[in-house]
Amino acid sequence: MKLVGLRPVDDRKIVDRVLNGDSEAFNLLVRQWEKPIYNFIYRLIGDREEAMDLCQESFMKAYRELPTLKDRDRFSAWLYRIAHNTCYSRLRKDIGKTFVELQPETKSSRSSIENQLAVEKALQQLPEEQREAVVLKVFHDLKFEEIAQIQGAPISTVKSRLYMGFEKLRSILG
Amino acid sequence: MKHLGEQVTDFVFGELSSTEMAETRRHLAECADCRQTVEQFQHTHSMLKASPDVEPPRRIIFEVEKRPAVVSWRWLAPVGVAAALIIAVLLAAPIHVQWQDSQMTISFGKPIMTPIQTVQPPAVAATTNVVPALKPVDYDRIIREVQNSQQAWLVNELKKRDSMRTAEVERLRSDLRGQLIEMATEQKIIARQGDLNAASIQILSSPAGSKE
């Protein structure tokens, strides 16, 4: 089904429709947000299949909890927050596991695929909060204030995480 | 201005105020260390941005479970009773019929001893299962309806604003009319005053003898 001709419909209008009984309209929100949310989760988790499962779980939670959404104009920030919570529940299960730190990549000319792999590996070497701050800022263009709400942290903390994340990435990627 | 430190991220992501941005640029023009830091951050930023988004391995589609049609078997009750009577007459055995919770139980031979276990109708699922869709989602209908409701909202808004504008214009017109009337009145007063002044001047300037 083509979405050509569909203007960027206000999320709010779709949320209103869903809450007024047109449950199928939720699929429009899914179509608009599944790729960004999937990529957000994938860059946090590092595994495609697991990211897909968590993405699905996030949308299911969003559907069930939609009546609790206080500000219908901030659906996307609320959805990111749900995805954040879903990921962190999963990440907490990894506490105690040992991760082998990969050697820093050398900077010599990389193809775009190699670059992509290098970036993915480098992101996985960051602590979760720094990784999340970098991902939300660089790949999702969120403001510091929005990231602070998603992470449940002060803006100054988010900026520190981003700064330290970038410093570490700079040392890994060159 | 001191070195940028963590403020480099605010600068790289354009989240400084215009004043702070100007100050930072002035500092960078003079400070090679901070310039180098900014360049390194921008380089890392570019490398990250060059890593594209990937497509999810599969689509997520919500299919809302519909209420199953409730089939009422109550109309069969009289037929069932009639059939039971016929059979009982043939068998010459006592028949026991029990109604409970819209369920009819017919017992032959001995009365019903055990409580009826009513079979609960299957619960209407209030939850949504994420299942592979058996039929395609009618996105066209959803899009049409959303666009129609947006259009209706826009038309309504335009009408509201038109009527507000008309009321505003009318108010301005009546204000102006009032002001024009005031100005015309003042002009008349000024003109009359002018005539009086002219008359006084004539009287004052006429020779003294003419008065007597």
mmCIF file of C-alpha atoms in Angstrom:
data_model
loop_
_atom_site.group_PDB
_atom_site.id
_atom_site.type_symbol
_atom_site.label_atom_id
_atom_site.label_comp_id
_atom_site.label_asym_id
_atom_site.label_seq_id
_atom_site.Cartn_x
_atom_site.Cartn_y
_atom_site.Cartn_z
ATOM 1 C CA MET A 1 0.000 0.000 0.000
ATOM 2 C CA LYS A 2 1.447 3.323 -1.046
ATOM 3 C CA LEU A 3 1.628 6.163 1.376
ATOM 4 C CA VAL A 4 2.291 8.646 -1.419
ATOM 5 C CA GLY A 5 -0.091 11.533 -1.096
ATOM 6 C CA LEU A 6 -0.399 11.109 2.655
ATOM 7 C CA ARG A 7 0.796 14.366 4.127
ATOM 8 C CA PRO A 8 2.779 14.061 7.370
ATOM 9 C CA VAL A 9 -0.421 13.580 9.298
ATOM 10 C CA ASP A 10 -0.341 14.937 12.768
ATOM 11 C CA ASP A 11 0.274 12.097 15.209
ATOM 12 C CA ARG A 12 -2.249 13.717 17.446
ATOM 13 C CA LYS A 13 -5.094 13.272 14.980
ATOM 14 C CA ILE A 14 -4.337 9.587 14.632
ATOM 15 C CA VAL A 15 -4.114 9.166 18.404
ATOM 16 C CA ASP A 16 -7.514 10.868 18.689
ATOM 17 C CA ARG A 17 -8.985 8.445 16.150
ATOM 18 C CA VAL A 18 -7.584 5.403 17.911
ATOM 19 C CA LEU A 19 -8.915 6.561 21.263
ATOM 20 C CA ASN A 20 -12.297 7.216 19.652
ATOM 21 C CA GLY A 21 -12.531 3.589 18.613
ATOM 22 C CA ASP A 22 -10.744 3.246 15.264
ATOM 23 C CA SER A 23 -8.129 0.801 16.524
ATOM 24 C CA GLU A 24 -6.905 -0.022 13.032
ATOM 25 C CA ALA A 25 -5.695 3.568 12.691
ATOM 26 C CA PHE A 26 -2.927 2.667 15.134
ATOM 27 C CA ASN A 27 -1.277 0.951 12.189
ATOM 28 C CA LEU A 28 -0.641 4.396 10.679
ATOM 29 C CA LEU A 29 1.378 5.359 13.730
ATOM 30 C CA VAL A 30 3.230 2.056 13.490
ATOM 31 C CA ARG A 31 4.040 2.677 9.826
ATOM 32 C CA GLN A 32 5.417 6.136 10.633
ATOM 33 C CA TRP A 33 7.473 5.140 13.636
ATOM 34 C CA GLU A 34 8.517 1.504 13.289
ATOM 35 C CA LYS A 35 11.720 2.251 11.353
ATOM 36 C CA PRO A 36 13.029 5.009 13.679
ATOM 37 C CA ILE A 37 12.125 3.020 16.794
ATOM 38 C CA TYR A 38 13.622 -0.152 15.377
ATOM 39 C CA ASN A 39 16.875 1.630 14.533
ATOM 40 C CA PHE A 40 16.977 3.280 17.959
ATOM 41 C CA ILE A 41 16.600 -0.103 19.666
ATOM 42 C CA TYR A 42 18.970 -1.847 17.272
ATOM 43 C CA ARG A 43 21.739 0.658 17.942
ATOM 44 C CA LEU A 44 21.221 0.192 21.660
ATOM 45 C CA ILE A 45 20.977 -3.586 21.678
ATOM 46 C CA GLY A 46 23.204 -4.506 18.743
ATOM 47 C CA ASP A 47 21.214 -7.537 17.614
ATOM 48 C CA ARG A 48 18.686 -7.337 14.761
ATOM 49 C CA GLU A 49 16.305 -10.092 15.785
ATOM 50 C CA GLU A 50 16.252 -9.057 19.395
ATOM 51 C CA ALA A 51 15.719 -5.449 18.317
ATOM 52 C CA MET A 52 12.743 -6.566 16.222
ATOM 53 C CA ASP A 53 11.209 -8.382 19.193
ATOM 54 C CA LEU A 54 11.724 -5.404 21.473
ATOM 55 C CA CYS A 55 10.343 -3.055 18.820
ATOM 56 C CA GLN A 56 7.206 -5.182 18.555
ATOM 57 C CA GLU A 57 6.919 -5.291 22.342
ATOM 58 C CA SER A 58 7.260 -1.493 22.514
ATOM 59 C CA PHE A 59 4.416 -0.952 20.063
ATOM 60 C CA MET A 60 2.220 -3.420 21.890
ATOM 61 C CA LYS A 61 2.831 -1.566 25.150
ATOM 62 C CA ALA A 62 2.120 1.718 23.406
ATOM 63 C CA TYR A 63 -1.176 0.378 22.071
ATOM 64 C CA ARG A 64 -2.246 -0.945 25.479
ATOM 65 C CA GLU A 65 -1.199 2.192 27.348
ATOM 66 C CA LEU A 66 -2.367 4.755 24.803
ATOM 67 C CA PRO A 67 -5.306 5.837 26.991
ATOM 68 C CA THR A 68 -2.764 6.908 29.630
ATOM 69 C CA LEU A 69 -0.967 9.313 27.255
ATOM 70 C CA LYS A 70 -1.360 12.725 28.910
ATOM 71 C CA ASP A 71 -0.150 15.000 26.136
ATOM 72 C CA ARG A 72 -1.353 13.755 22.748
ATOM 73 C CA ASP A 73 0.954 16.234 21.014
ATOM 74 C CA ARG A 74 3.983 14.396 22.381
ATOM 75 C CA PHE A 75 3.236 10.896 21.178
ATOM 76 C CA SER A 76 6.699 10.362 19.679
ATOM 77 C CA ALA A 77 8.598 11.341 22.837
ATOM 78 C CA TRP A 78 6.286 9.058 24.832
ATOM 79 C CA LEU A 79 6.911 6.219 22.368
ATOM 80 C CA TYR A 80 10.678 6.670 22.624
ATOM 81 C CA ARG A 81 10.350 6.543 26.412
ATOM 82 C CA ILE A 82 8.487 3.222 26.149
ATOM 83 C CA ALA A 83 11.189 1.865 23.821
ATOM 84 C CA HIS A 84 13.849 3.094 26.264
ATOM 85 C CA ASN A 85 12.175 1.277 29.177
ATOM 86 C CA THR A 86 11.735 -1.879 27.105
ATOM 87 C CA CYS A 87 15.412 -1.876 26.152
ATOM 88 C CA TYR A 88 16.655 -1.235 29.645
ATOM 89 C CA SER A 89 14.596 -4.127 31.024
ATOM 90 C CA ARG A 90 16.414 -6.301 28.542
ATOM 91 C CA LEU A 91 19.827 -4.719 29.122
ATOM 92 C CA ARG A 92 19.555 -5.242 32.887
ATOM 93 C CA LYS A 93 19.429 -8.963 32.226
ATOM 94 C CA ASP A 94 22.933 -8.657 30.801
ATOM 95 C CA ILE A 95 24.387 -7.466 34.087
ATOM 96 C CA GLY A 96 27.135 -9.890 35.092
ATOM 97 C CA LYS A 97 27.911 -10.951 31.560
ATOM 98 C CA THR A 98 31.374 -10.235 30.273
ATOM 99 C CA PHE A 99 31.780 -8.272 27.099
ATOM 100 C CA VAL A 100 35.022 -8.422 25.254
ATOM 101 C CA GLU A 101 36.220 -4.977 24.275
ATOM 102 C CA LEU A 102 37.209 -4.972 20.666
ATOM 103 C CA GLN A 103 40.484 -3.451 19.527
ATOM 104 C CA PRO A 104 40.186 0.089 18.236
ATOM 105 C CA GLU A 105 39.608 0.200 14.517
ATOM 106 C CA THR A 106 42.366 1.657 12.432
ATOM 107 C CA LYS A 107 41.447 4.680 10.498
ATOM 108 C CA SER A 108 42.704 3.635 7.079
ATOM 109 C CA SER A 109 40.262 4.002 4.269
ATOM 110 C CA ARG A 110 37.058 2.097 4.923
ATOM 111 C CA SER A 111 34.319 1.292 2.511
ATOM 112 C CA SER A 112 30.865 2.493 3.492
ATOM 113 C CA ILE A 113 29.891 -0.979 4.702
ATOM 114 C CA GLU A 114 33.057 -1.238 6.742
ATOM 115 C CA ASN A 115 32.334 2.202 8.129
ATOM 116 C CA GLN A 116 28.843 1.117 9.084
ATOM 117 C CA LEU A 117 30.183 -1.973 10.837
ATOM 118 C CA ALA A 118 32.884 0.075 12.559
ATOM 119 C CA VAL A 119 30.273 2.546 13.814
ATOM 120 C CA GLU A 120 28.012 -0.247 15.062
ATOM 121 C CA LYS A 121 30.889 -1.912 16.913
ATOM 122 C CA ALA A 122 32.104 1.389 18.339
ATOM 123 C CA LEU A 123 28.631 2.243 19.657
ATOM 124 C CA GLN A 124 28.449 -1.104 21.429
ATOM 125 C CA GLN A 125 31.570 -0.201 23.352
ATOM 126 C CA LEU A 126 29.947 2.756 25.015
ATOM 127 C CA PRO A 127 28.121 2.493 28.325
ATOM 128 C CA GLU A 128 24.378 2.282 27.683
ATOM 129 C CA GLU A 129 23.456 5.799 28.791
ATOM 130 C CA GLN A 130 26.186 7.382 26.667
ATOM 131 C CA ARG A 131 25.278 5.183 23.707
ATOM 132 C CA GLU A 132 21.625 6.117 24.032
ATOM 133 C CA ALA A 133 22.416 9.848 24.283
ATOM 134 C CA VAL A 134 24.590 9.652 21.161
ATOM 135 C CA VAL A 135 22.017 7.639 19.211
ATOM 136 C CA LEU A 136 19.112 9.929 20.098
ATOM 137 C CA LYS A 137 21.092 13.074 19.321
ATOM 138 C CA VAL A 138 22.909 12.025 16.160
ATOM 139 C CA PHE A 139 20.434 9.676 14.492
ATOM 140 C CA HIS A 140 17.110 11.011 15.757
ATOM 141 C CA ASP A 141 17.913 14.757 16.020
ATOM 142 C CA LEU A 142 16.217 15.083 19.362
ATOM 143 C CA LYS A 143 16.810 18.149 21.497
ATOM 144 C CA PHE A 144 18.702 17.828 24.772
ATOM 145 C CA GLU A 145 15.498 18.517 26.650
ATOM 146 C CA GLU A 146 13.715 15.661 24.873
ATOM 147 C CA ILE A 147 16.580 13.247 25.518
ATOM 148 C CA ALA A 148 16.572 14.273 29.168
ATOM 149 C CA GLN A 149 12.886 13.342 29.409
ATOM 150 C CA ILE A 150 13.422 9.993 27.724
ATOM 151 C CA GLN A 151 16.380 9.128 29.924
ATOM 152 C CA GLY A 152 14.814 10.589 33.041
ATOM 153 C CA ALA A 153 17.957 12.636 33.723
ATOM 154 C CA PRO A 154 18.867 16.349 33.957
ATOM 155 C CA ILE A 155 19.909 18.119 30.752
ATOM 156 C CA SER A 156 23.422 18.686 32.123
ATOM 157 C CA THR A 157 23.810 14.930 32.627
ATOM 158 C CA VAL A 158 22.672 14.266 29.057
ATOM 159 C CA LYS A 159 25.229 16.751 27.726
ATOM 160 C CA SER A 160 27.991 15.108 29.763
ATOM 161 C CA ARG A 161 26.998 11.682 28.475
ATOM 162 C CA LEU A 162 27.022 12.948 24.912
ATOM 163 C CA TYR A 163 30.403 14.619 25.353
ATOM 164 C CA MET A 164 32.014 11.546 26.915
ATOM 165 C CA GLY A 165 30.389 9.288 24.345
ATOM 166 C CA PHE A 166 31.829 11.372 21.545
ATOM 167 C CA GLU A 167 35.261 11.419 23.156
ATOM 168 C CA LYS A 168 35.294 7.642 23.361
ATOM 169 C CA LEU A 169 33.970 7.222 19.808
ATOM 170 C CA ARG A 170 36.640 9.601 18.577
ATOM 171 C CA SER A 171 39.326 7.457 20.153
ATOM 172 C CA ILE A 172 37.845 4.261 18.675
ATOM 173 C CA LEU A 173 36.994 5.479 15.203
ATOM 174 C CA GLY A 174 39.878 7.882 14.823
ATOM 175 C CA MET B 1 36.211 33.353 27.008
ATOM 176 C CA LYS B 2 37.449 30.094 28.537
ATOM 177 C CA HIS B 3 37.938 26.900 26.546
ATOM 178 C CA LEU B 4 34.823 25.163 25.261
ATOM 179 C CA GLY B 5 35.047 21.922 27.224
ATOM 180 C CA GLU B 6 31.692 20.111 27.157
ATOM 181 C CA GLN B 7 30.122 23.093 25.443
ATOM 182 C CA VAL B 8 31.655 21.805 22.221
ATOM 183 C CA THR B 9 28.633 19.496 21.828
ATOM 184 C CA ASP B 10 26.241 22.456 22.134
ATOM 185 C CA PHE B 11 28.238 24.204 19.423
ATOM 186 C CA VAL B 12 28.480 21.203 17.090
ATOM 187 C CA PHE B 13 24.734 20.535 17.406
ATOM 188 C CA GLY B 14 23.768 24.192 17.087
ATOM 189 C CA GLU B 15 22.111 24.463 20.474
ATOM 190 C CA LEU B 16 23.713 27.692 21.607
ATOM 191 C CA SER B 17 21.884 31.003 21.669
ATOM 192 C CA SER B 18 22.883 33.484 18.970
ATOM 193 C CA THR B 19 24.948 35.467 21.496
ATOM 194 C CA GLU B 20 26.743 32.363 22.748
ATOM 195 C CA MET B 21 27.302 31.219 19.151
ATOM 196 C CA ALA B 22 28.911 34.529 18.233
ATOM 197 C CA GLU B 23 31.134 34.429 21.328
ATOM 198 C CA THR B 24 32.145 30.850 20.593
ATOM 199 C CA ARG B 25 33.020 31.679 17.013
ATOM 200 C CA ARG B 26 35.165 34.576 18.192
ATOM 201 C CA HIS B 27 36.953 32.249 20.627
ATOM 202 C CA LEU B 28 37.494 29.577 17.985
ATOM 203 C CA ALA B 29 39.073 32.150 15.682
ATOM 204 C CA GLU B 30 41.746 32.648 18.363
ATOM 205 C CA CYS B 31 42.071 29.220 20.009
ATOM 206 C CA ALA B 32 43.705 26.448 17.976
ATOM 207 C CA ASP B 33 43.081 23.779 20.647
ATOM 208 C CA CYS B 34 39.352 24.351 20.737
ATOM 209 C CA ARG B 35 39.280 24.525 16.950
ATOM 210 C CA GLN B 36 40.921 21.131 16.781
ATOM 211 C CA THR B 37 38.449 19.702 19.316
ATOM 212 C CA VAL B 38 35.524 21.024 17.292
ATOM 213 C CA GLU B 39 36.936 19.565 14.079
ATOM 214 C CA GLN B 40 37.404 16.175 15.722
ATOM 215 C CA PHE B 41 33.853 16.206 17.056
ATOM 216 C CA GLN B 42 32.508 17.208 13.671
ATOM 217 C CA HIS B 43 34.495 14.432 12.027
ATOM 218 C CA THR B 44 33.106 11.845 14.474
ATOM 219 C CA HIS B 45 29.618 13.254 13.898
ATOM 220 C CA SER B 46 30.024 12.842 10.130
ATOM 221 C CA MET B 47 31.196 9.269 10.499
ATOM 222 C CA LEU B 48 28.222 8.411 12.653
ATOM 223 C CA LYS B 49 25.790 10.111 10.283
ATOM 224 C CA ALA B 50 27.266 8.164 7.364
ATOM 225 C CA SER B 51 25.948 4.979 8.965
ATOM 226 C CA PRO B 52 22.448 4.688 7.499
ATOM 227 C CA ASP B 53 19.275 3.450 9.113
ATOM 228 C CA VAL B 54 18.364 -0.152 8.351
ATOM 229 C CA GLU B 55 14.996 -1.576 7.415
ATOM 230 C CA PRO B 56 13.322 -3.679 10.092
ATOM 231 C CA PRO B 57 13.402 -7.354 9.119
ATOM 232 C CA ARG B 58 9.590 -7.520 9.166
ATOM 233 C CA ARG B 59 6.578 -5.270 9.400
ATOM 234 C CA ILE B 60 4.424 -4.901 12.477
ATOM 235 C CA ILE B 61 0.711 -4.971 11.812
ATOM 236 C CA PHE B 62 -1.996 -4.808 14.417
ATOM 237 C CA GLU B 63 -5.138 -6.786 13.819
ATOM 238 C CA VAL B 64 -7.866 -6.060 16.321
ATOM 239 C CA GLU B 65 -9.882 -9.128 17.282
ATOM 240 C CA LYS B 66 -13.510 -8.740 16.371
ATOM 241 C CA ARG B 67 -16.352 -9.876 18.610
ATOM 242 C CA PRO B 68 -17.546 -13.268 17.493
ATOM 243 C CA ALA B 69 -21.122 -13.343 16.338
ATOM 244 C CA VAL B 70 -23.319 -14.534 19.125
ATOM 245 C CA VAL B 71 -25.508 -17.302 17.946
ATOM 246 C CA SER B 72 -28.600 -17.752 19.921
ATOM 247 C CA TRP B 73 -29.843 -21.269 20.186
ATOM 248 C CA ARG B 74 -32.834 -20.340 22.251
ATOM 249 C CA TRP B 75 -35.209 -20.749 19.378
ATOM 250 C CA LEU B 76 -34.359 -24.439 19.394
ATOM 251 C CA ALA B 77 -35.670 -24.841 22.942
ATOM 252 C CA PRO B 78 -39.334 -25.475 22.019
ATOM 253 C CA VAL B 79 -38.271 -27.894 19.314
ATOM 254 C CA GLY B 80 -35.991 -29.655 21.799
ATOM 255 C CA VAL B 81 -38.765 -29.936 24.344
ATOM 256 C CA ALA B 82 -41.151 -31.343 21.796
ATOM 257 C CA ALA B 83 -38.611 -33.902 20.650
ATOM 258 C CA ALA B 84 -37.856 -34.871 24.246
ATOM 259 C CA LEU B 85 -41.541 -35.391 24.966
ATOM 260 C CA ILE B 86 -41.956 -37.613 21.998
ATOM 261 C CA ILE B 87 -38.939 -39.645 22.952
ATOM 262 C CA ALA B 88 -40.114 -39.892 26.574
ATOM 263 C CA VAL B 89 -43.504 -41.109 25.528
ATOM 264 C CA LEU B 90 -41.811 -43.723 23.428
ATOM 265 C CA LEU B 91 -39.411 -44.692 26.175
ATOM 266 C CA ALA B 92 -41.971 -44.275 28.952
ATOM 267 C CA ALA B 93 -39.263 -42.969 31.158
ATOM 268 C CA PRO B 94 -39.394 -39.929 33.367
ATOM 269 C CA ILE B 95 -37.922 -36.801 31.844
ATOM 270 C CA HIS B 96 -36.268 -34.021 33.742
ATOM 271 C CA VAL B 97 -35.674 -30.673 32.163
ATOM 272 C CA GLN B 98 -33.625 -28.038 33.821
ATOM 273 C CA TRP B 99 -33.065 -24.428 32.764
ATOM 274 C CA GLN B 100 -30.098 -22.624 34.046
ATOM 275 C CA ASP B 101 -28.244 -19.593 32.671
ATOM 276 C CA SER B 102 -29.933 -19.806 29.296
ATOM 277 C CA GLN B 103 -28.845 -23.405 29.011
ATOM 278 C CA MET B 104 -31.304 -26.236 28.862
ATOM 279 C CA THR B 105 -30.412 -29.659 30.133
ATOM 280 C CA ILE B 106 -32.646 -32.609 29.518
ATOM 281 C CA SER B 107 -32.178 -35.662 31.679
ATOM 282 C CA PHE B 108 -33.861 -39.029 31.230
ATOM 283 C CA GLY B 109 -34.512 -41.541 33.939
ATOM 284 C CA LYS B 110 -33.229 -39.783 37.006
ATOM 285 C CA PRO B 111 -33.377 -36.241 38.230
ATOM 286 C CA ILE B 112 -30.428 -33.962 37.786
ATOM 287 C CA MET B 113 -28.191 -34.368 40.850
ATOM 288 C CA THR B 114 -25.080 -32.458 40.054
ATOM 289 C CA PRO B 115 -24.962 -28.708 39.534
ATOM 290 C CA ILE B 116 -24.791 -27.711 35.920
ATOM 291 C CA GLN B 117 -21.464 -26.487 34.852
ATOM 292 C CA THR B 118 -22.377 -23.648 32.671
ATOM 293 C CA VAL B 119 -20.028 -23.247 29.852
ATOM 294 C CA GLN B 120 -18.908 -19.692 29.809
ATOM 295 C CA PRO B 121 -18.987 -18.142 26.407
ATOM 296 C CA PRO B 122 -15.516 -17.502 25.177
ATOM 297 C CA ALA B 123 -14.326 -14.184 26.536
ATOM 298 C CA VAL B 124 -14.325 -11.461 23.962
ATOM 299 C CA ALA B 125 -10.703 -10.642 23.609
ATOM 300 C CA ALA B 126 -10.039 -7.117 24.658
ATOM 301 C CA THR B 127 -6.386 -7.433 23.945
ATOM 302 C CA THR B 128 -4.868 -7.151 20.603
ATOM 303 C CA ASN B 129 -2.738 -9.912 19.302
ATOM 304 C CA VAL B 130 0.001 -9.046 16.971
ATOM 305 C CA VAL B 131 -0.510 -11.678 14.347
ATOM 306 C CA PRO B 132 0.333 -11.861 10.731
ATOM 307 C CA ALA B 133 -2.630 -10.078 9.175
ATOM 308 C CA LEU B 134 -5.086 -12.423 7.495
ATOM 309 C CA LYS B 135 -6.472 -9.606 5.434
ATOM 310 C CA PRO B 136 -4.684 -6.473 4.374
ATOM 311 C CA VAL B 137 -5.219 -3.388 6.524
ATOM 312 C CA ASP B 138 -7.366 -0.870 4.701
ATOM 313 C CA TYR B 139 -4.870 1.992 4.799
ATOM 314 C CA ASP B 140 -6.713 3.813 1.994
ATOM 315 C CA ARG B 141 -9.852 4.030 4.100
ATOM 316 C CA ILE B 142 -7.927 5.203 7.149
ATOM 317 C CA ILE B 143 -6.029 7.823 5.121
ATOM 318 C CA ARG B 144 -9.251 9.031 3.420
ATOM 319 C CA GLU B 145 -11.024 9.384 6.726
ATOM 320 C CA VAL B 146 -8.123 11.205 8.363
ATOM 321 C CA GLN B 147 -7.809 13.545 5.361
ATOM 322 C CA ASN B 148 -11.568 14.198 5.360
ATOM 323 C CA SER B 149 -11.587 14.986 9.036
ATOM 324 C CA GLN B 150 -8.564 17.276 8.565
ATOM 325 C CA GLN B 151 -10.338 18.999 5.668
ATOM 326 C CA ALA B 152 -13.524 19.422 7.681
ATOM 327 C CA TRP B 153 -11.503 20.856 10.543
ATOM 328 C CA LEU B 154 -9.743 23.299 8.193
ATOM 329 C CA VAL B 155 -13.013 24.476 6.619
ATOM 330 C CA ASN B 156 -14.487 24.999 10.058
ATOM 331 C CA GLU B 157 -11.424 26.918 11.222
ATOM 332 C CA LEU B 158 -11.494 29.138 8.133
ATOM 333 C CA LYS B 159 -15.183 29.930 8.688
ATOM 334 C CA LYS B 160 -14.501 30.778 12.304
ATOM 335 C CA ARG B 161 -11.615 33.040 11.384
ATOM 336 C CA ASP B 162 -13.619 34.680 8.597
ATOM 337 C CA SER B 163 -16.413 35.528 11.000
ATOM 338 C CA MET B 164 -13.890 36.781 13.567
ATOM 339 C CA ARG B 165 -12.220 38.892 10.896
ATOM 340 C CA THR B 166 -15.570 40.290 9.724
ATOM 341 C CA ALA B 167 -16.498 41.227 13.281
ATOM 342 C CA GLU B 168 -13.076 42.837 13.746
ATOM 343 C CA VAL B 169 -13.404 44.817 10.497
ATOM 344 C CA GLU B 170 -16.858 46.019 11.496
ATOM 345 C CA ARG B 171 -15.571 47.125 14.845
ATOM 346 C CA LEU B 172 -12.721 49.051 13.213
ATOM 347 C CA ARG B 173 -15.135 50.665 10.771
ATOM 348 C CA SER B 174 -17.437 51.873 13.481
ATOM 349 C CA ASP B 175 -14.428 53.170 15.451
ATOM 350 C CA LEU B 176 -13.254 55.122 12.412
ATOM 351 C CA ARG B 177 -16.746 56.466 11.785
ATOM 352 C CA GLY B 178 -16.876 57.671 15.345
ATOM 353 C CA GLN B 179 -13.513 59.340 15.026
ATOM 354 C CA LEU B 180 -14.512 61.029 11.763
ATOM 355 C CA ILE B 181 -17.652 62.395 13.364
ATOM 356 C CA GLU B 182 -15.600 63.716 16.282
ATOM 357 C CA MET B 183 -13.110 65.326 13.931
ATOM 358 C CA ALA B 184 -15.929 66.945 11.895
ATOM 359 C CA THR B 185 -17.438 68.326 15.096
ATOM 360 C CA GLU B 186 -14.083 69.671 16.231
ATOM 361 C CA GLN B 187 -13.540 71.271 12.852
ATOM 362 C CA LYS B 188 -16.873 73.043 13.143
ATOM 363 C CA ILE B 189 -15.962 74.261 16.617
ATOM 364 C CA ILE B 190 -12.591 75.465 15.371
ATOM 365 C CA ALA B 191 -14.216 77.188 12.389
ATOM 366 C CA ARG B 192 -16.743 78.930 14.655
ATOM 367 C CA GLN B 193 -13.971 79.984 16.991
ATOM 368 C CA GLY B 194 -12.100 81.268 14.004
ATOM 369 C CA ASP B 195 -15.073 83.386 12.937
ATOM 370 C CA LEU B 196 -15.431 84.772 16.439
ATOM 371 C CA ASN B 197 -11.740 85.577 16.572
ATOM 372 C CA ALA B 198 -11.950 87.285 13.186
ATOM 373 C CA ALA B 199 -14.922 89.353 14.367
ATOM 374 C CA SER B 200 -13.064 90.357 17.563
ATOM 375 C CA ILE B 201 -10.017 91.366 15.572
ATOM 376 C CA GLN B 202 -12.169 93.551 13.315
ATOM 377 C CA ILE B 203 -13.757 95.235 16.292
ATOM 378 C CA LEU B 204 -10.357 95.845 17.896
ATOM 379 C CA SER B 205 -8.799 97.149 14.707
ATOM 380 C CA SER B 206 -11.643 99.563 13.788
ATOM 381 C CA PRO B 207 -10.917 103.319 14.514
ATOM 382 C CA ALA B 208 -11.868 104.461 18.086
ATOM 383 C CA GLY B 209 -14.290 107.155 16.801
ATOM 384 C CA SER B 210 -16.514 104.739 14.955
ATOM 385 C CA LYS B 211 -17.631 103.136 18.183
ATOM 386 C CA GLU B 212 -18.980 106.324 19.588
#
